[in-house]
mmCIF file of C-alpha atoms and ligand atoms in Angstrom:
data_model
loop_
_atom_site.group_PDB
_atom_site.id
_atom_site.type_symbol
_atom_site.label_atom_id
_atom_site.label_comp_id
_atom_site.label_asym_id
_atom_site.label_seq_id
_atom_site.Cartn_x
_atom_site.Cartn_y
_atom_site.Cartn_z
ATOM 1 C CA MET Y 1 27.788 3.787 -0.211
ATOM 2 C CA SER Y 2 28.114 0.430 -1.948
ATOM 3 C CA LEU Y 3 25.651 -0.657 -4.607
ATOM 4 C CA PRO Y 4 24.868 -4.175 -5.803
ATOM 5 C CA ALA Y 5 26.458 -5.503 -8.999
ATOM 6 C CA VAL Y 6 23.858 -5.605 -11.772
ATOM 7 C CA HIS Y 7 22.885 -8.983 -13.180
ATOM 8 C CA ARG Y 8 20.068 -8.193 -15.555
ATOM 9 C CA ASP Y 9 17.417 -10.900 -15.664
ATOM 10 C CA PRO Y 10 15.643 -10.859 -19.040
ATOM 11 C CA ALA Y 11 12.584 -12.484 -17.447
ATOM 12 C CA MET Y 12 12.005 -9.384 -15.345
ATOM 13 C CA PRO Y 13 10.054 -6.263 -16.334
ATOM 14 C CA GLU Y 14 12.390 -3.437 -17.391
ATOM 15 C CA ARG Y 15 10.746 -0.922 -15.092
ATOM 16 C CA VAL Y 16 8.527 -1.027 -12.014
ATOM 17 C CA THR Y 17 6.540 1.546 -10.049
ATOM 18 C CA ILE Y 18 7.196 1.691 -6.321
ATOM 19 C CA TYR Y 19 4.058 2.829 -4.513
ATOM 20 C CA GLU Y 20 5.314 4.273 -1.221
ATOM 21 C CA VAL Y 21 3.063 3.633 1.800
ATOM 22 C CA GLY Y 22 5.311 4.590 4.743
ATOM 23 C CA ALA Y 23 3.495 7.796 5.641
ATOM 24 C CA ARG Y 24 0.166 5.953 5.789
ATOM 25 C CA ASP Y 25 0.703 2.233 6.488
ATOM 26 C CA GLY Y 26 3.802 3.036 8.534
ATOM 27 C CA LEU Y 27 2.558 5.879 10.664
ATOM 28 C CA GLN Y 28 -0.980 4.494 11.221
ATOM 29 C CA ASN Y 29 0.619 1.847 13.375
ATOM 30 C CA GLU Y 30 2.784 4.017 15.618
ATOM 31 C CA LYS Y 31 1.966 3.940 19.322
ATOM 32 C CA GLY Y 32 2.672 7.643 19.751
ATOM 33 C CA ILE Y 33 1.269 10.495 17.683
ATOM 34 C CA ILE Y 34 3.729 11.942 15.192
ATOM 35 C CA GLY Y 35 3.582 15.715 14.743
ATOM 36 C CA LEU Y 36 2.245 17.286 11.562
ATOM 37 C CA ASP Y 37 5.564 18.930 10.665
ATOM 38 C CA THR Y 38 7.349 15.574 10.924
ATOM 39 C CA LYS Y 39 4.768 13.887 8.695
ATOM 40 C CA LEU Y 40 5.037 16.683 6.141
ATOM 41 C CA GLU Y 41 8.830 16.492 6.085
ATOM 42 C CA PHE Y 42 8.623 12.685 5.724
ATOM 43 C CA VAL Y 43 6.309 12.944 2.696
ATOM 44 C CA GLN Y 44 8.402 15.709 1.132
ATOM 45 C CA ARG Y 45 11.662 13.796 1.616
ATOM 46 C CA LEU Y 46 10.113 10.662 0.081
ATOM 47 C CA THR Y 47 9.007 12.747 -2.891
ATOM 48 C CA ALA Y 48 12.458 14.287 -3.235
ATOM 49 C CA ALA Y 49 13.991 10.786 -3.146
ATOM 50 C CA GLY Y 50 12.120 10.023 -6.373
ATOM 51 C CA LEU Y 51 9.244 7.865 -5.158
ATOM 52 C CA PRO Y 52 6.752 8.241 -8.033
ATOM 53 C CA ILE Y 53 3.620 7.969 -5.860
ATOM 54 C CA VAL Y 54 3.451 8.615 -2.127
ATOM 55 C CA GLU Y 55 0.372 7.587 -0.163
ATOM 56 C CA ALA Y 56 0.055 10.370 2.377
ATOM 57 C CA THR Y 57 -2.616 9.599 4.991
ATOM 58 C CA SER Y 58 -6.143 8.263 5.623
ATOM 59 C CA PHE Y 59 -9.545 9.884 5.868
ATOM 60 C CA VAL Y 60 -10.809 7.142 8.165
ATOM 61 C CA HIS Y 61 -12.625 7.689 11.446
ATOM 62 C CA PRO Y 62 -10.222 9.623 13.673
ATOM 63 C CA LYS Y 63 -11.226 7.517 16.673
ATOM 64 C CA TRP Y 64 -10.300 4.351 14.811
ATOM 65 C CA VAL Y 65 -6.891 5.658 13.712
ATOM 66 C CA PRO Y 66 -6.000 8.691 15.843
ATOM 67 C CA GLN Y 67 -2.467 8.623 14.431
ATOM 68 C CA LEU Y 68 -3.836 10.041 11.153
ATOM 69 C CA ALA Y 69 -6.542 12.335 12.555
ATOM 70 C CA ASP Y 70 -4.681 15.321 11.069
ATOM 71 C CA ALA Y 71 -5.242 14.067 7.493
ATOM 72 C CA ALA Y 72 -6.882 17.269 6.234
ATOM 73 C CA ASP Y 73 -4.163 19.448 7.768
ATOM 74 C CA LEU Y 74 -1.436 17.367 6.146
ATOM 75 C CA VAL Y 75 -3.086 17.329 2.733
ATOM 76 C CA ALA Y 76 -3.570 21.115 2.916
ATOM 77 C CA ARG Y 77 0.210 21.501 3.011
ATOM 78 C CA LEU Y 78 0.984 19.184 0.068
ATOM 79 C CA ASP Y 79 1.343 20.199 -3.570
ATOM 80 C CA LEU Y 80 -1.584 18.171 -4.899
ATOM 81 C CA HIS Y 81 -1.022 19.150 -8.524
ATOM 82 C CA GLY Y 82 2.686 18.493 -8.876
ATOM 83 C CA ALA Y 83 4.301 15.493 -10.558
ATOM 84 C CA THR Y 84 3.869 13.154 -7.571
ATOM 85 C CA PRO Y 85 0.369 11.941 -6.693
ATOM 86 C CA TYR Y 86 -0.511 11.775 -2.969
ATOM 87 C CA PRO Y 87 -3.300 9.190 -2.613
ATOM 88 C CA VAL Y 88 -5.256 8.916 0.618
ATOM 89 C CA LEU Y 89 -7.233 6.020 2.093
ATOM 90 C CA VAL Y 90 -11.005 6.472 2.081
ATOM 91 C CA PRO Y 91 -13.352 3.813 3.513
ATOM 92 C CA ASN Y 92 -16.790 5.375 3.031
ATOM 93 C CA GLU Y 93 -18.697 8.386 1.715
ATOM 94 C CA ARG Y 94 -17.944 10.417 4.850
ATOM 95 C CA GLY Y 95 -14.230 9.845 4.222
ATOM 96 C CA LEU Y 96 -14.655 10.737 0.546
ATOM 97 C CA ASP Y 97 -16.447 13.995 1.430
ATOM 98 C CA ARG Y 98 -13.528 14.944 3.657
ATOM 99 C CA ALA Y 99 -10.991 13.951 1.000
ATOM 100 C CA LEU Y 100 -12.781 15.880 -1.763
ATOM 101 C CA ASP Y 101 -13.027 18.938 0.488
ATOM 102 C CA ALA Y 102 -9.275 18.673 0.942
ATOM 103 C CA GLY Y 103 -8.803 18.620 -2.844
ATOM 104 C CA VAL Y 104 -7.177 15.211 -3.278
ATOM 105 C CA THR Y 105 -6.652 13.767 -6.755
ATOM 106 C CA HIS Y 106 -6.228 10.076 -5.804
ATOM 107 C CA VAL Y 107 -8.048 7.911 -3.264
ATOM 108 C CA ALA Y 108 -7.766 4.265 -2.258
ATOM 109 C CA ILE Y 109 -10.560 2.079 -0.947
ATOM 110 C CA PHE Y 110 -9.576 -0.928 1.152
ATOM 111 C CA GLY Y 111 -11.607 -4.116 1.239
ATOM 112 C CA SER Y 112 -11.200 -7.421 3.010
ATOM 113 C CA ALA Y 113 -11.133 -10.902 1.486
ATOM 114 C CA THR Y 114 -12.445 -12.317 4.775
ATOM 115 C CA GLU Y 115 -15.528 -11.810 6.914
ATOM 116 C CA THR Y 116 -13.710 -11.359 10.219
ATOM 117 C CA PHE Y 117 -11.325 -8.689 9.003
ATOM 118 C CA ALA Y 118 -14.145 -6.765 7.307
ATOM 119 C CA GLN Y 119 -15.794 -6.608 10.716
ATOM 120 C CA LYS Y 120 -12.653 -5.715 12.633
ATOM 121 C CA ASN Y 121 -11.237 -3.163 10.197
ATOM 122 C CA LEU Y 122 -14.356 -1.630 8.672
ATOM 123 C CA ASN Y 123 -17.106 -2.418 11.194
ATOM 124 C CA SER Y 124 -18.896 -3.996 8.237
ATOM 125 C CA THR Y 125 -19.784 -7.446 7.014
ATOM 126 C CA TYR Y 126 -17.870 -8.851 4.059
ATOM 127 C CA GLU Y 127 -20.871 -8.296 1.815
ATOM 128 C CA ALA Y 128 -21.774 -4.839 3.135
ATOM 129 C CA GLN Y 129 -18.289 -3.479 2.416
ATOM 130 C CA PHE Y 130 -19.016 -3.565 -1.327
ATOM 131 C CA ALA Y 131 -22.167 -1.481 -0.848
ATOM 132 C CA MET Y 132 -20.072 0.944 1.228
ATOM 133 C CA PHE Y 133 -17.415 1.280 -1.492
ATOM 134 C CA GLU Y 134 -19.691 1.493 -4.534
ATOM 135 C CA PRO Y 135 -20.824 5.134 -4.069
ATOM 136 C CA VAL Y 136 -17.293 6.104 -3.014
ATOM 137 C CA VAL Y 137 -15.851 4.862 -6.295
ATOM 138 C CA ARG Y 138 -18.676 6.250 -8.402
ATOM 139 C CA ARG Y 139 -18.551 9.704 -6.850
ATOM 140 C CA ALA Y 140 -14.747 9.828 -6.891
ATOM 141 C CA LEU Y 141 -14.638 8.955 -10.598
ATOM 142 C CA ASP Y 142 -17.366 11.521 -11.318
ATOM 143 C CA ALA Y 143 -15.172 14.102 -9.576
ATOM 144 C CA GLY Y 144 -12.181 13.141 -11.750
ATOM 145 C CA VAL Y 145 -10.385 11.452 -8.849
ATOM 146 C CA GLN Y 146 -8.440 8.252 -9.495
ATOM 147 C CA VAL Y 147 -9.355 5.227 -7.411
ATOM 148 C CA ARG Y 148 -7.082 2.411 -6.329
ATOM 149 C CA ALA Y 149 -8.381 -0.622 -4.415
ATOM 150 C CA TYR Y 150 -6.652 -2.640 -1.744
ATOM 151 C CA LEU Y 151 -7.719 -6.119 -0.767
ATOM 152 C CA SER Y 152 -6.476 -7.357 2.614
ATOM 153 C CA MET Y 153 -5.886 -10.869 3.982
ATOM 154 C CA CYS Y 154 -5.273 -12.322 0.523
ATOM 155 C CA PHE Y 155 -2.707 -14.855 1.756
ATOM 156 C CA GLY Y 156 -4.065 -15.758 5.173
ATOM 157 C CA ASP Y 157 -6.099 -14.318 8.001
ATOM 158 C CA PRO Y 158 -5.186 -14.493 11.705
ATOM 159 C CA TRP Y 159 -8.756 -15.463 12.659
ATOM 160 C CA GLU Y 160 -9.853 -17.560 9.672
ATOM 161 C CA GLY Y 161 -6.575 -19.176 8.600
ATOM 162 C CA GLU Y 162 -5.920 -19.913 4.949
ATOM 163 C CA VAL Y 163 -7.932 -17.896 2.433
ATOM 164 C CA ALA Y 164 -9.000 -19.706 -0.747
ATOM 165 C CA LEU Y 165 -7.711 -18.304 -4.030
ATOM 166 C CA ASP Y 166 -11.153 -18.135 -5.570
ATOM 167 C CA ARG Y 167 -12.407 -16.058 -2.661
ATOM 168 C CA VAL Y 168 -9.605 -13.544 -3.244
ATOM 169 C CA VAL Y 169 -10.207 -13.425 -6.983
ATOM 170 C CA THR Y 170 -13.966 -12.937 -6.523
ATOM 171 C CA ALA Y 171 -13.519 -10.103 -4.025
ATOM 172 C CA GLY Y 172 -10.739 -8.496 -6.053
ATOM 173 C CA LYS Y 173 -12.724 -8.550 -9.285
ATOM 174 C CA ARG Y 174 -15.676 -6.912 -7.556
ATOM 175 C CA LEU Y 175 -13.446 -4.015 -6.508
ATOM 176 C CA LEU Y 176 -11.896 -3.685 -9.969
ATOM 177 C CA ASP Y 177 -15.293 -3.882 -11.660
ATOM 178 C CA MET Y 178 -16.434 -0.876 -9.635
ATOM 179 C CA GLY Y 179 -13.837 1.179 -11.525
ATOM 180 C CA ALA Y 180 -10.615 1.018 -9.543
ATOM 181 C CA TYR Y 181 -7.646 1.357 -11.894
ATOM 182 C CA GLU Y 182 -5.565 -1.088 -9.871
ATOM 183 C CA LEU Y 183 -5.993 -3.768 -7.212
ATOM 184 C CA SER Y 184 -3.285 -4.082 -4.574
ATOM 185 C CA LEU Y 185 -3.201 -7.610 -3.126
ATOM 186 C CA GLY Y 186 -2.369 -7.333 0.557
ATOM 187 C CA ASP Y 187 -0.488 -9.956 2.521
ATOM 188 C CA THR Y 188 -1.579 -8.080 5.623
ATOM 189 C CA ILE Y 189 0.068 -10.457 8.119
ATOM 190 C CA GLY Y 190 2.994 -11.504 5.944
ATOM 191 C CA VAL Y 191 2.253 -15.260 5.859
ATOM 192 C CA GLY Y 192 2.455 -15.713 2.080
ATOM 193 C CA THR Y 193 5.255 -17.603 0.387
ATOM 194 C CA ALA Y 194 6.570 -17.492 -3.161
ATOM 195 C CA HIS Y 195 4.604 -20.289 -4.798
ATOM 196 C CA HIS Y 196 1.404 -19.008 -3.190
ATOM 197 C CA VAL Y 197 2.093 -15.667 -4.883
ATOM 198 C CA GLU Y 198 2.530 -17.388 -8.241
ATOM 199 C CA ALA Y 199 -0.699 -19.356 -7.778
ATOM 200 C CA MET Y 200 -2.553 -16.169 -6.807
ATOM 201 C CA LEU Y 201 -1.363 -14.308 -9.896
ATOM 202 C CA ASP Y 202 -2.172 -17.278 -12.115
ATOM 203 C CA ALA Y 203 -5.676 -17.381 -10.640
ATOM 204 C CA PHE Y 204 -6.239 -13.698 -11.428
ATOM 205 C CA ALA Y 205 -4.841 -14.123 -14.942
ATOM 206 C CA ALA Y 206 -7.109 -17.128 -15.503
ATOM 207 C CA ALA Y 207 -10.059 -14.966 -14.431
ATOM 208 C CA GLY Y 208 -9.153 -12.406 -17.112
ATOM 209 C CA VAL Y 209 -7.376 -9.838 -14.929
ATOM 210 C CA PRO Y 210 -4.080 -8.694 -16.502
ATOM 211 C CA THR Y 211 -1.302 -9.183 -13.957
ATOM 212 C CA GLY Y 212 1.744 -8.211 -16.016
ATOM 213 C CA GLY Y 213 2.843 -5.305 -18.152
ATOM 214 C CA VAL Y 214 2.879 -1.583 -17.606
ATOM 215 C CA SER Y 215 0.326 -0.397 -15.066
ATOM 216 C CA THR Y 216 -2.818 1.288 -16.330
ATOM 217 C CA GLY Y 217 -2.616 3.661 -13.382
ATOM 218 C CA SER Y 218 -1.731 7.302 -13.197
ATOM 219 C CA THR Y 219 1.977 6.629 -13.123
ATOM 220 C CA GLY Y 220 1.842 3.922 -15.792
ATOM 221 C CA GLY Y 221 1.490 3.942 -19.512
ATOM 222 C CA GLY Y 222 -2.217 3.261 -19.956
ATOM 223 C CA GLY Y 223 -3.643 0.710 -22.358
ATOM 224 C CA GLU Y 224 -4.035 -2.959 -21.625
ATOM 225 C CA GLY Y 225 -1.495 -3.134 -18.846
ATOM 226 C CA SER Y 226 -1.485 -4.751 -15.440
ATOM 227 C CA ARG Y 227 -4.323 -4.151 -13.008
ATOM 228 C CA ILE Y 228 -2.493 -5.850 -10.116
ATOM 229 C CA ALA Y 229 -0.055 -4.498 -7.532
ATOM 230 C CA MET Y 230 1.463 -6.429 -4.641
ATOM 231 C CA HIS Y 231 1.464 -5.259 -1.023
ATOM 232 C CA PHE Y 232 3.706 -7.437 1.119
ATOM 233 C CA HIS Y 233 4.251 -7.192 4.835
ATOM 234 C CA ASP Y 234 7.515 -8.719 6.003
ATOM 235 C CA THR Y 235 6.328 -10.395 9.215
ATOM 236 C CA TYR Y 236 7.954 -13.748 8.378
ATOM 237 C CA GLY Y 237 10.795 -12.370 6.266
ATOM 238 C CA GLN Y 238 9.175 -13.472 2.998
ATOM 239 C CA ALA Y 239 8.440 -10.121 1.376
ATOM 240 C CA LEU Y 240 11.457 -9.998 -0.947
ATOM 241 C CA ALA Y 241 11.111 -13.633 -2.036
ATOM 242 C CA ASN Y 242 7.437 -12.964 -2.728
ATOM 243 C CA THR Y 243 8.317 -9.827 -4.674
ATOM 244 C CA TYR Y 244 10.789 -11.803 -6.752
ATOM 245 C CA ALA Y 245 8.096 -14.381 -7.558
ATOM 246 C CA ALA Y 246 5.687 -11.622 -8.591
ATOM 247 C CA LEU Y 247 8.355 -9.952 -10.743
ATOM 248 C CA ARG Y 248 8.855 -13.255 -12.559
ATOM 249 C CA ARG Y 249 5.118 -13.212 -13.272
ATOM 250 C CA GLY Y 250 5.472 -9.700 -14.759
ATOM 251 C CA VAL Y 251 3.967 -7.570 -11.961
ATOM 252 C CA THR Y 252 5.123 -3.957 -12.307
ATOM 253 C CA THR Y 253 3.763 -2.171 -9.214
ATOM 254 C CA PHE Y 254 4.965 -2.895 -5.685
ATOM 255 C CA ASP Y 255 3.906 -1.233 -2.459
ATOM 256 C CA ALA Y 256 6.696 -0.631 0.027
ATOM 257 C CA SER Y 257 7.359 1.419 3.113
ATOM 258 C CA ALA Y 258 10.480 3.488 3.726
ATOM 259 C CA GLY Y 259 12.580 1.873 6.414
ATOM 260 C CA GLY Y 260 10.089 -1.012 6.756
ATOM 261 C CA LEU Y 261 7.617 0.931 8.906
ATOM 262 C CA GLY Y 262 4.116 -0.391 9.042
ATOM 263 C CA GLY Y 263 1.380 -2.743 10.080
ATOM 264 C CA CYS Y 264 -2.330 -2.602 10.659
ATOM 265 C CA PRO Y 265 -3.746 -1.678 14.061
ATOM 266 C CA TYR Y 266 -6.759 -3.959 13.425
ATOM 267 C CA ALA Y 267 -4.855 -7.083 12.338
ATOM 268 C CA LYS Y 268 -3.205 -9.248 14.965
ATOM 269 C CA SER Y 269 0.449 -9.902 14.080
ATOM 270 C CA ALA Y 270 0.684 -7.416 11.220
ATOM 271 C CA THR Y 271 4.171 -5.906 11.301
ATOM 272 C CA GLY Y 272 6.199 -3.783 8.931
ATOM 273 C CA ASN Y 273 5.787 -3.579 5.191
ATOM 274 C CA LEU Y 274 8.457 -4.620 2.770
ATOM 275 C CA ALA Y 275 11.113 -1.934 3.274
ATOM 276 C CA THR Y 276 11.442 0.306 0.231
ATOM 277 C CA GLU Y 277 15.247 0.238 0.579
ATOM 278 C CA ASP Y 278 15.307 -3.584 0.519
ATOM 279 C CA LEU Y 279 13.142 -3.541 -2.601
ATOM 280 C CA VAL Y 280 15.318 -0.906 -4.285
ATOM 281 C CA TRP Y 281 18.496 -2.863 -3.542
ATOM 282 C CA MET Y 282 17.068 -6.014 -5.129
ATOM 283 C CA LEU Y 283 15.714 -4.138 -8.163
ATOM 284 C CA ASP Y 284 19.090 -2.449 -8.655
ATOM 285 C CA GLY Y 285 20.830 -5.833 -8.623
ATOM 286 C CA LEU Y 286 18.311 -7.205 -11.119
ATOM 287 C CA GLY Y 287 18.737 -4.204 -13.412
ATOM 288 C CA VAL Y 288 15.072 -3.201 -13.058
ATOM 289 C CA THR Y 289 14.563 0.577 -13.298
ATOM 290 C CA HIS Y 290 12.539 2.377 -10.597
ATOM 291 C CA GLY Y 291 13.739 5.992 -10.411
ATOM 292 C CA VAL Y 292 14.398 6.093 -6.661
ATOM 293 C CA ASP Y 293 17.557 7.567 -5.129
ATOM 294 C CA LEU Y 294 18.598 4.918 -2.589
ATOM 295 C CA THR Y 295 20.965 7.228 -0.692
ATOM 296 C CA ALA Y 296 18.344 9.933 -0.183
ATOM 297 C CA LEU Y 297 15.766 7.312 0.750
ATOM 298 C CA ALA Y 298 17.965 5.597 3.342
ATOM 299 C CA GLN Y 299 18.870 8.977 4.838
ATOM 300 C CA THR Y 300 15.153 9.726 5.116
ATOM 301 C CA SER Y 301 14.536 6.446 6.929
ATOM 302 C CA VAL Y 302 17.421 7.078 9.323
ATOM 303 C CA TRP Y 303 15.994 10.521 10.050
ATOM 304 C CA MET Y 304 12.506 9.034 10.571
ATOM 305 C CA ALA Y 305 13.915 6.347 12.864
ATOM 306 C CA GLU Y 306 15.431 9.132 14.974
ATOM 307 C CA GLN Y 307 12.017 10.814 15.173
ATOM 308 C CA LEU Y 308 10.460 7.511 16.274
ATOM 309 C CA GLY Y 309 13.266 6.723 18.698
ATOM 310 C CA ARG Y 310 14.135 3.261 17.392
ATOM 311 C CA PRO Y 311 16.250 1.867 14.544
ATOM 312 C CA SER Y 312 14.790 0.946 11.176
ATOM 313 C CA PRO Y 313 14.060 -2.782 10.768
ATOM 314 C CA SER Y 314 15.271 -2.609 7.147
ATOM 315 C CA ALA Y 315 18.359 -4.754 6.551
ATOM 316 C CA VAL Y 316 19.503 -2.447 3.745
ATOM 317 C CA VAL Y 317 19.118 0.712 5.849
ATOM 318 C CA ARG Y 318 21.142 -0.930 8.630
ATOM 319 C CA ALA Y 319 23.839 -2.175 6.239
ATOM 320 C CA LEU Y 320 24.195 1.148 4.436
ATOM 321 C CA THR Y 321 24.425 3.160 7.614
ATOM 322 C CA ALA Y 322 26.543 0.799 9.746
ATOM 323 C CA GLY Y 323 29.471 2.682 11.241
HETATM 324 P P1 HMG J 401 -18.273 3.155 12.067
HETATM 325 O O1 HMG J 401 -18.083 3.482 13.500
HETATM 326 O O2 HMG J 401 -19.065 1.924 11.739
HETATM 327 O O3 HMG J 401 -18.879 4.401 11.289
HETATM 328 O O4 HMG J 401 -16.832 3.036 11.410
HETATM 329 P P2 HMG J 401 -20.377 4.832 11.052
HETATM 330 O O5 HMG J 401 -20.614 4.859 9.585
HETATM 331 O O6 HMG J 401 -21.324 3.999 11.907
HETATM 332 O O7 HMG J 401 -20.393 6.337 11.614
HETATM 333 C C1 HMG J 401 -20.236 6.621 13.005
HETATM 334 C C2 HMG J 401 -19.760 8.051 13.152
HETATM 335 O O8 HMG J 401 -18.462 8.158 12.591
HETATM 336 C C3 HMG J 401 -20.621 9.075 12.421
HETATM 337 O O9 HMG J 401 -20.549 10.280 13.173
HETATM 338 C C4 HMG J 401 -19.877 9.298 11.133
HETATM 339 O O10 HMG J 401 -20.102 10.581 10.541
HETATM 340 C C5 HMG J 401 -18.436 9.182 11.578
HETATM 341 P P3 HMG J 401 -21.787 10.736 14.096
HETATM 342 O O11 HMG J 401 -22.961 10.863 13.158
HETATM 343 O O12 HMG J 401 -21.956 9.609 15.092
HETATM 344 O O13 HMG J 401 -21.290 12.001 14.680
HETATM 345 N N1 HMG J 401 -17.582 8.717 10.485
HETATM 346 C C6 HMG J 401 -16.465 9.338 10.082
HETATM 347 N N2 HMG J 401 -15.808 10.428 10.517
HETATM 348 C C7 HMG J 401 -14.707 10.796 9.850
HETATM 349 N N3 HMG J 401 -14.211 10.113 8.789
HETATM 350 C C8 HMG J 401 -14.817 9.007 8.334
HETATM 351 C C9 HMG J 401 -15.989 8.582 8.992
HETATM 352 N N4 HMG J 401 -16.812 7.539 8.795
HETATM 353 C C10 HMG J 401 -17.786 7.637 9.694
HETATM 354 N N5 HMG J 401 -14.316 8.341 7.272
HETATM 355 C C11 HMG J 401 -15.327 3.094 9.557
HETATM 356 C C12 HMG J 401 -16.681 2.619 10.072
HETATM 357 C C13 HMG J 401 -15.107 2.471 8.190
HETATM 358 C C14 HMG J 401 -15.385 4.600 9.422
HETATM 359 C C15 HMG J 401 -14.234 2.677 10.561
HETATM 360 O O14 HMG J 401 -14.316 1.292 10.734
HETATM 361 C C16 HMG J 401 -12.859 3.053 10.116
HETATM 362 O O15 HMG J 401 -12.499 4.225 10.089
HETATM 363 N N6 HMG J 401 -12.001 2.036 9.775
HETATM 364 C C17 HMG J 401 -10.668 2.282 9.280
HETATM 365 C C18 HMG J 401 -9.668 1.316 9.884
HETATM 366 C C19 HMG J 401 -8.296 1.570 9.277
HETATM 367 O O16 HMG J 401 -7.962 2.668 8.897
HETATM 368 N N7 HMG J 401 -7.460 0.495 9.202
HETATM 369 C C20 HMG J 401 -6.132 0.591 8.654
HETATM 370 C C21 HMG J 401 -6.089 0.771 7.171
HETATM 371 S S1 HMG J 401 -6.329 -0.745 6.262
HETATM 372 C C22 HMG J 401 -4.736 -1.456 6.158
HETATM 373 O O17 HMG J 401 -3.838 -1.016 6.815
HETATM 374 C C23 HMG J 401 -4.530 -2.587 5.199
HETATM 375 C C24 HMG J 401 -3.747 -2.170 3.937
HETATM 376 O O18 HMG J 401 -2.472 -1.630 4.274
HETATM 377 C C25 HMG J 401 -3.536 -3.387 3.010
HETATM 378 C C26 HMG J 401 -2.989 -4.629 3.737
HETATM 379 O O19 HMG J 401 -1.889 -4.549 4.353
HETATM 380 O O20 HMG J 401 -3.672 -5.654 3.648
HETATM 381 C C27 HMG J 401 -4.513 -1.102 3.134
HETATM 382 MG MG1 MG J 402 -0.716 -2.813 4.739
#
């Protein structure tokens, strides 16, 4: 397998954390139901490929996302106290109860920057979502469980159009202030472009939220580091350019999905996440350390594509495995 030549960019962080979302963001969007054994093997292969944190599933309402209705069964078969954390999505106290019963160590709440998406994704108003999350975060922290926060529709919303920066910053700060260790800014429908990313990060920095440096999260170094991660979907092919812009601003945590699986069943035109392999290829070329074995990862995505019956949309997976 070929690897990119390294041209180290001194403006880049030396190391980043790749937060793998394929088993959750990827599989929540599949038309068919994937079997439990396949999901387990996917998570285990991602772990073996060196992904430092692997989001495993969601404790959402099983009628809303039937693809992940087996969340408790999957979590029961994971090593929850090994080196790799397996966060799960939790929208409300009912989801938290289920997640705590399953013994998870990391949860993620997921808010919306817009009114319409809060209604469509959470059956809540924009304002009511914060009241829904507050006891989730408080009780999770009391139980010694780490809490990450997502914020969706940060770069545009299919129903409301452009989303103002100050709206995103206000919503994001409310989630961080509840006690989340990190805020992942979601370009749910992939409409963001590079300068928009820079402006977004500058707006958070101006509001006092550290956007660069080592993450304060479980896989980071602690201290005064970054509270921001980026979560790009690649709908318009902008995810890598946007990642590059965020790297130049010092961001050190990036969400990505093996093979480029993904989307959101409640967001029109949401397609795959930034493919983890595409991210790894670019980081390798930039000389940014990440700890992931690209060969093992690409083999995992090829295997998963066989399970799903269609090729991976990742350019790097296709290039590396072309006959
Ligand atoms: P609701 O219907 O309003 O719930 O759904 P409710 O509170 O009115 O409760 C109704 C019934 O559901 C009750 O049961 C509850 O106990 C039960 P009953 O008393 O009638 O028998 N219930 C639950 N059961 C199991 N697990 C639960 C749960 N909650 C209530 N957690 C709810 C509200 C939030 C639950 C629903 O809207 C939901 O599950 N939404 C999740 C949608 C979702 O998963 N979307 C995809 C993930 S977000 C994403 O992909 C974006 C992201 O990747 C970032 C980005 O790209 O931007 C993160
Ligand atoms: Mg997503």
